[in-house]
Short mmCIF file of N, CA and C in Angstrom, two decimals:
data_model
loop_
_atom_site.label_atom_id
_atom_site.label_comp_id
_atom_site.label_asym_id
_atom_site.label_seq_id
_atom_site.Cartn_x
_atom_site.Cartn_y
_atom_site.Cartn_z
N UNK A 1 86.51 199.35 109.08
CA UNK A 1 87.35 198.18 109.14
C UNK A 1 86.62 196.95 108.62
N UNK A 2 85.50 196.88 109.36
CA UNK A 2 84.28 195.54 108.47
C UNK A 2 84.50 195.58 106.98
N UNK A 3 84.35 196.58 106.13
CA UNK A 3 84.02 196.50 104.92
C UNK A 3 85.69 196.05 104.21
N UNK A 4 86.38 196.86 104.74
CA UNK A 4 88.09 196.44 104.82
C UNK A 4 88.23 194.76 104.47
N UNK A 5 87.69 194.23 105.88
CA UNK A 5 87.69 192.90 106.00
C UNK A 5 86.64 191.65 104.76
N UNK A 6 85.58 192.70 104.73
CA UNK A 6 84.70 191.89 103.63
C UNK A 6 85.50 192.01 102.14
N UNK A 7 85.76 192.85 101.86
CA UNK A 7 86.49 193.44 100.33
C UNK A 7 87.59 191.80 100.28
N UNK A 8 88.37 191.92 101.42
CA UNK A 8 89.91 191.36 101.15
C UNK A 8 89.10 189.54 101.08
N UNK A 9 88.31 189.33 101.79
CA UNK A 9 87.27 188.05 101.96
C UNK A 9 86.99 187.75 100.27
N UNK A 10 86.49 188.75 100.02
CA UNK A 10 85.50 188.68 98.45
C UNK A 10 87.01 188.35 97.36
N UNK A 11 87.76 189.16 97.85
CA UNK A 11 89.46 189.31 96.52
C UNK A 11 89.88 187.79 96.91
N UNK A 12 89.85 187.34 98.14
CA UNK A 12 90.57 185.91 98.17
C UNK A 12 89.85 184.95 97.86
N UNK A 13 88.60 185.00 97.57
CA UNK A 13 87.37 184.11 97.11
C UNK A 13 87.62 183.81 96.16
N UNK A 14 87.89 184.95 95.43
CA UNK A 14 87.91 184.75 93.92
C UNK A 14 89.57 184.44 93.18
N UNK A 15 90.78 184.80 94.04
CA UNK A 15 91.86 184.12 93.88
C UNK A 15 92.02 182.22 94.16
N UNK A 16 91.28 182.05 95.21
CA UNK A 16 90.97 180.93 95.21
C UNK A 16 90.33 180.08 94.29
N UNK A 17 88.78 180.37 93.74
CA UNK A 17 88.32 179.98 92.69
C UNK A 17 89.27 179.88 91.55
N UNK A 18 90.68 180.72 91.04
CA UNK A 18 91.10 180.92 90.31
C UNK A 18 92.20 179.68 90.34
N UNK A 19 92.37 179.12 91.86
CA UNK A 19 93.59 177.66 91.56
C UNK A 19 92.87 176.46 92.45
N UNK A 20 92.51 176.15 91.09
CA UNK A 20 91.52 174.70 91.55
C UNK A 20 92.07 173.37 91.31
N UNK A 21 93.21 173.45 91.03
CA UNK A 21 94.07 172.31 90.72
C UNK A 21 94.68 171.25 91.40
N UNK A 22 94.45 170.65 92.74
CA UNK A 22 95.64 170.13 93.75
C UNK A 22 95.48 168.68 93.04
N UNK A 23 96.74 167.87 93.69
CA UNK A 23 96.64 166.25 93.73
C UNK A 23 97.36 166.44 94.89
N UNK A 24 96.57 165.06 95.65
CA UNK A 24 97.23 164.88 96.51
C UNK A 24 97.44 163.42 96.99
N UNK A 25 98.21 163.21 97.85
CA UNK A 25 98.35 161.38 97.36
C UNK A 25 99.94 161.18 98.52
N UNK A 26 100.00 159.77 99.23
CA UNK A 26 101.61 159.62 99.82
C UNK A 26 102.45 159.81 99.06
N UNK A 27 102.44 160.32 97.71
CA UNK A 27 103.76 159.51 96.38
C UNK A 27 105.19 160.59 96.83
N UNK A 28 105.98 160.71 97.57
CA UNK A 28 106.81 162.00 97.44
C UNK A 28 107.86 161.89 96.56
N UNK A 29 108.47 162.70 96.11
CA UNK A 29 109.47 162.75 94.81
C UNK A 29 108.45 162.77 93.58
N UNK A 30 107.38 162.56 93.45
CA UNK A 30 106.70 162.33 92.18
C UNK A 30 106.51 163.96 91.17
N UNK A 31 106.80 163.55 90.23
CA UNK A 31 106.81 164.63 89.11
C UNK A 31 105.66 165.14 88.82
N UNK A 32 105.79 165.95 87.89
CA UNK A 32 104.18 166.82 87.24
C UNK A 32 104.48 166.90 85.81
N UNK A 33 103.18 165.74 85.14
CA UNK A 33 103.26 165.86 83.85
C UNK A 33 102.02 166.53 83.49
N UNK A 34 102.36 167.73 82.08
CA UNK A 34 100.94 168.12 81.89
C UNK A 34 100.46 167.46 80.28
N UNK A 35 99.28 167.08 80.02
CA UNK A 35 98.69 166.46 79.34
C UNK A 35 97.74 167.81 78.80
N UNK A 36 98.58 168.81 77.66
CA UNK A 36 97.02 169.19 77.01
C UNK A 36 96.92 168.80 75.46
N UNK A 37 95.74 168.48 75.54
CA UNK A 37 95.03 168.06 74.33
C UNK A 37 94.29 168.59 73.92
N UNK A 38 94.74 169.96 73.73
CA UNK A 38 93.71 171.25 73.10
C UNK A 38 94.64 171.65 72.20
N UNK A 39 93.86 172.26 71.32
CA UNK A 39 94.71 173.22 70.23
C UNK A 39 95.18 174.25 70.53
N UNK A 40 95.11 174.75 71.59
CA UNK A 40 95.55 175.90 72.06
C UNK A 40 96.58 175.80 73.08
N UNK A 41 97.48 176.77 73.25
CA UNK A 41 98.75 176.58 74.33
C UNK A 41 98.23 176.77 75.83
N UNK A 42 98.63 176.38 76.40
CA UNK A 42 98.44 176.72 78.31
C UNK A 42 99.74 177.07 79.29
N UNK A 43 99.24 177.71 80.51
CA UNK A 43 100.20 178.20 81.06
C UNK A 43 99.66 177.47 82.22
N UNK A 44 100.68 176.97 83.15
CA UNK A 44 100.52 176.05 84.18
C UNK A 44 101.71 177.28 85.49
N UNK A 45 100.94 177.02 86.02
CA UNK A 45 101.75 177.84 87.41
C UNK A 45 101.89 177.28 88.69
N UNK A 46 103.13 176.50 89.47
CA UNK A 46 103.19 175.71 90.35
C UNK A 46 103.06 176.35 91.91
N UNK A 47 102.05 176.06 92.71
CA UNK A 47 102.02 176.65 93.97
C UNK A 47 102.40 176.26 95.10
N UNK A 48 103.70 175.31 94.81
CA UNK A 48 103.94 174.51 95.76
C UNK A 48 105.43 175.40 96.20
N UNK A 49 105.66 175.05 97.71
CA UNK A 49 106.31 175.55 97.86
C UNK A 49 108.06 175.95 97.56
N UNK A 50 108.24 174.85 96.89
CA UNK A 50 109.64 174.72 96.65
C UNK A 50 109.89 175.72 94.81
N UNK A 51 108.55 175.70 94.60
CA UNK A 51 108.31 176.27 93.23
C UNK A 51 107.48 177.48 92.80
N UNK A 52 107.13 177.94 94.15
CA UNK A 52 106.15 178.85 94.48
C UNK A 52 106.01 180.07 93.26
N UNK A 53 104.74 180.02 92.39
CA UNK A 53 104.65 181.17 91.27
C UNK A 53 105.83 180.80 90.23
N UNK A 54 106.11 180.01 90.02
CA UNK A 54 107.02 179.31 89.01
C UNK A 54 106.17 179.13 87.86
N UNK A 55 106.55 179.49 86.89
CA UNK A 55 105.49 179.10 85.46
C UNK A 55 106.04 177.71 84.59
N UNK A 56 105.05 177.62 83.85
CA UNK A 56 105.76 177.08 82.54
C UNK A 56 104.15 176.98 81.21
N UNK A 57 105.12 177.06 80.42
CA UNK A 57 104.26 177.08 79.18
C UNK A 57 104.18 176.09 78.15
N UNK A 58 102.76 175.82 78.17
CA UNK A 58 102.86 173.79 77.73
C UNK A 58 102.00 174.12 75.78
N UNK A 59 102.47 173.47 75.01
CA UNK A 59 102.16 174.09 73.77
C UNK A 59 101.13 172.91 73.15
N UNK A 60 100.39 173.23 72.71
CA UNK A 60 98.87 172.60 72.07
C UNK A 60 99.40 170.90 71.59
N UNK A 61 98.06 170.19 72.31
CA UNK A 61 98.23 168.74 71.64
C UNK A 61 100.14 168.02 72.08
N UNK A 62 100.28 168.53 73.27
CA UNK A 62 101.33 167.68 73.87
C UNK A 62 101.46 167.26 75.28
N UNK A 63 102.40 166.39 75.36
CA UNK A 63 102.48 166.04 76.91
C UNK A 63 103.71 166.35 77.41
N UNK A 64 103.98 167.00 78.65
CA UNK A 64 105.39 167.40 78.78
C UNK A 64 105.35 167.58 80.65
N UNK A 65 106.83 166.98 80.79
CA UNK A 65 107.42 166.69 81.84
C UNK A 65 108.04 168.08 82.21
N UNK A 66 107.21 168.62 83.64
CA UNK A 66 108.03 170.14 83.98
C UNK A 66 109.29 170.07 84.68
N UNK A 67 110.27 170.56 83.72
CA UNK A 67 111.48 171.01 83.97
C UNK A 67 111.93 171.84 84.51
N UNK A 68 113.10 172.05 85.15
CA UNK A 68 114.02 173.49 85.42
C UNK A 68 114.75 173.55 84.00
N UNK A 69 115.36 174.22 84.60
CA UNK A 69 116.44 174.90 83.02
C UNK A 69 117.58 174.12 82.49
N UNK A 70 117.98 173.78 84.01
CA UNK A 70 119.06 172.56 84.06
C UNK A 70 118.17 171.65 83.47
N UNK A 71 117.74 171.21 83.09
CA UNK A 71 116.75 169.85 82.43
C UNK A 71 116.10 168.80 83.46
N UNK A 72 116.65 169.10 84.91
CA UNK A 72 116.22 168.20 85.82
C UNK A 72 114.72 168.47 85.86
N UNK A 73 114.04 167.35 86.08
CA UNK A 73 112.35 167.40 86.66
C UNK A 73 112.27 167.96 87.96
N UNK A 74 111.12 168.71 87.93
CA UNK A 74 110.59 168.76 89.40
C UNK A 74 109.81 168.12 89.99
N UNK A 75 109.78 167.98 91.41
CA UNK A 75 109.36 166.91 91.95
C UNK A 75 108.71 167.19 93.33
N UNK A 76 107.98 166.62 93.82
CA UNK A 76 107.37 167.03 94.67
C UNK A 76 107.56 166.96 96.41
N UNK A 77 107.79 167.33 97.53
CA UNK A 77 108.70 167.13 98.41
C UNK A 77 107.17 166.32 99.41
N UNK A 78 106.50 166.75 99.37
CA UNK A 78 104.82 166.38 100.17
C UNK A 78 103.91 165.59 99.77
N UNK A 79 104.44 164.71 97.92
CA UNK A 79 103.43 164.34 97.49
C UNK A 79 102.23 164.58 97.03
N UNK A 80 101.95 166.16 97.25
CA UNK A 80 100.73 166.56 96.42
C UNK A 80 101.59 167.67 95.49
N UNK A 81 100.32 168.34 94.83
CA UNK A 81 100.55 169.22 93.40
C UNK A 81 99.47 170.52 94.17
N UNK A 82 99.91 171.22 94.02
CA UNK A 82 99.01 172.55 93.99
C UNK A 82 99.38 173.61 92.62
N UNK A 83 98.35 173.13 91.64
CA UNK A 83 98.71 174.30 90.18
C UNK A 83 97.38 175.33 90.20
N UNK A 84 97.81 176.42 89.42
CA UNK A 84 96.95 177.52 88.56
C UNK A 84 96.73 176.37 87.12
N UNK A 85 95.80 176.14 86.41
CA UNK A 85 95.74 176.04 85.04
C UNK A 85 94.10 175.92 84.52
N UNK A 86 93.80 175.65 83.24
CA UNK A 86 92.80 175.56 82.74
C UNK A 86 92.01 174.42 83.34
N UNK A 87 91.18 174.23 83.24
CA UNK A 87 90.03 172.65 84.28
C UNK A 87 90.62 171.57 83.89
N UNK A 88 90.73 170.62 84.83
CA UNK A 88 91.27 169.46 83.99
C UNK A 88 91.37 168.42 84.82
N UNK A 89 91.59 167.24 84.63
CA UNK A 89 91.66 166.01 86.23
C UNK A 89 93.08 165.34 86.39
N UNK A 90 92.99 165.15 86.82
CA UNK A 90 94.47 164.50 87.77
C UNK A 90 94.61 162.90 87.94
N UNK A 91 95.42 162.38 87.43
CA UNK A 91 95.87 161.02 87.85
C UNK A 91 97.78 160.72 88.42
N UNK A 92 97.59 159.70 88.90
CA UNK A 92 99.02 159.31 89.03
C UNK A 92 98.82 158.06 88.25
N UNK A 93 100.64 158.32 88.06
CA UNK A 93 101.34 157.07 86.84
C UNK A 93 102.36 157.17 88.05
N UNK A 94 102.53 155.78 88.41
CA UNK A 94 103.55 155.22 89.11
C UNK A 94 104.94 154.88 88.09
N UNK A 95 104.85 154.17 86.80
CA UNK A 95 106.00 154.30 86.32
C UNK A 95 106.45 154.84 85.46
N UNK A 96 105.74 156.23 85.50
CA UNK A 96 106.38 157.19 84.48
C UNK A 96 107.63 158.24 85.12
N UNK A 97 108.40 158.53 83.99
CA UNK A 97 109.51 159.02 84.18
C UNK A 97 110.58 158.82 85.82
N UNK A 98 110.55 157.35 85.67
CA UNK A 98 111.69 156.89 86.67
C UNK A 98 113.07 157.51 86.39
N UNK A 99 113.05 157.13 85.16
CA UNK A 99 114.28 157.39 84.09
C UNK A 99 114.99 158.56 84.84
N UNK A 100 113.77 159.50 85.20
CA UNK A 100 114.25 160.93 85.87
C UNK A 100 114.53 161.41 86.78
N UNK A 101 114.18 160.07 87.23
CA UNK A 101 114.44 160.02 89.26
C UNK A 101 113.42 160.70 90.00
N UNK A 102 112.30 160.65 89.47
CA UNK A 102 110.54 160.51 89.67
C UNK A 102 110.34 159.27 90.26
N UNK A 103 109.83 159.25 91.50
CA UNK A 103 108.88 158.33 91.58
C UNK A 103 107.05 158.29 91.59
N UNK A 104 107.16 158.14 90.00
CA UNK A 104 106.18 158.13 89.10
C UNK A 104 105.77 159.73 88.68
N UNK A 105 104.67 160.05 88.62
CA UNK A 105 104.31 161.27 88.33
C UNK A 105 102.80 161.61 88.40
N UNK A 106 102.40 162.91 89.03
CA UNK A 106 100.75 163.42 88.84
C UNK A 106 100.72 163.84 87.48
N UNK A 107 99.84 163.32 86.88
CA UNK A 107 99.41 163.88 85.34
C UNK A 107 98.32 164.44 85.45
N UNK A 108 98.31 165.62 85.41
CA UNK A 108 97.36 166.75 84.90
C UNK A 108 96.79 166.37 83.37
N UNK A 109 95.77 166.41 82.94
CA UNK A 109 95.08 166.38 81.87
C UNK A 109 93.88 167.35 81.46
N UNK A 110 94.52 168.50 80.74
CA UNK A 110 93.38 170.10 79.75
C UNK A 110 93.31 169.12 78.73
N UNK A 111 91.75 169.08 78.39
CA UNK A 111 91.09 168.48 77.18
C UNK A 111 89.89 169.41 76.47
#
C-alpha cells in the first residue's frame, strides 16, 4: 500500500509541475487574454472550474481574448485564473475588453 501511495505522490508531483499558471487577484468577472509572442502556436487549457479542461488554441505572434463558441468571453467567477500553458507571467488590465462585459482582464504573456 506505501509504495501505492508513494507512486500516486510522485504522478501528482509531476501533474502539478505541469500547471504552473494561476493569477490571482479580487477582480471577479475578469477575462483571460493570452499574449503569445512566439512563432510558434500554443495550447492554453483552463482549470477553473466553470471551464474545467476546456482548451483553446492561440496561433503565433497574437493576442486573443478566450471565447466560447457563442463568441461570448469567459470570465472568471473567483477572480483568479488557473491555466496549463507554456512559462509565461501574468498581469491585469483593468480596462481591457469592457466592451465584453469583462471587468478588465488577466493577461497571460508566452514570449
Amino acid at each position: 500500500m506505501a509504495r501505492i501511495a508513494l507512486a500516486g505522490a510522485a504522478i501528482a508531483g509531476l501533474v502539478f509541475a505541469a500547471a504552473p499558471a494561476h493569477a490571482s487577484g479580487p477582480v471577479r468577472n475578469a477575462c483571460l487574454v493570452i499574449e503569445n509572442q512566439t512563432s510558434d502556436g500554443l495550447t492554453v487549457v483552463v482549470d477553473n472550474l466553470l471551464f474545467q479542461g476546456d482548451s483553446w488554441k492561440i496561433r503565433p505572434n497574437t493576442t486573443s481574448l478566450l471565447t466560447l463558441q457563442d463568441g461570448s468571453a469567459i470570465a472568471t467567477a473567483d477572480g483568479d485564473w488557473s491555466i496549463r500553458a507554456p512559462s509565461g507571467s501574468w498581469r491585469y488590465e483593468s480596462g481591457w475588453d469592457r466592451g465584453k462585459g469583462c471587468n478588465g482582464s488577466w493577461v497571460y504573456t508566452v514570449s
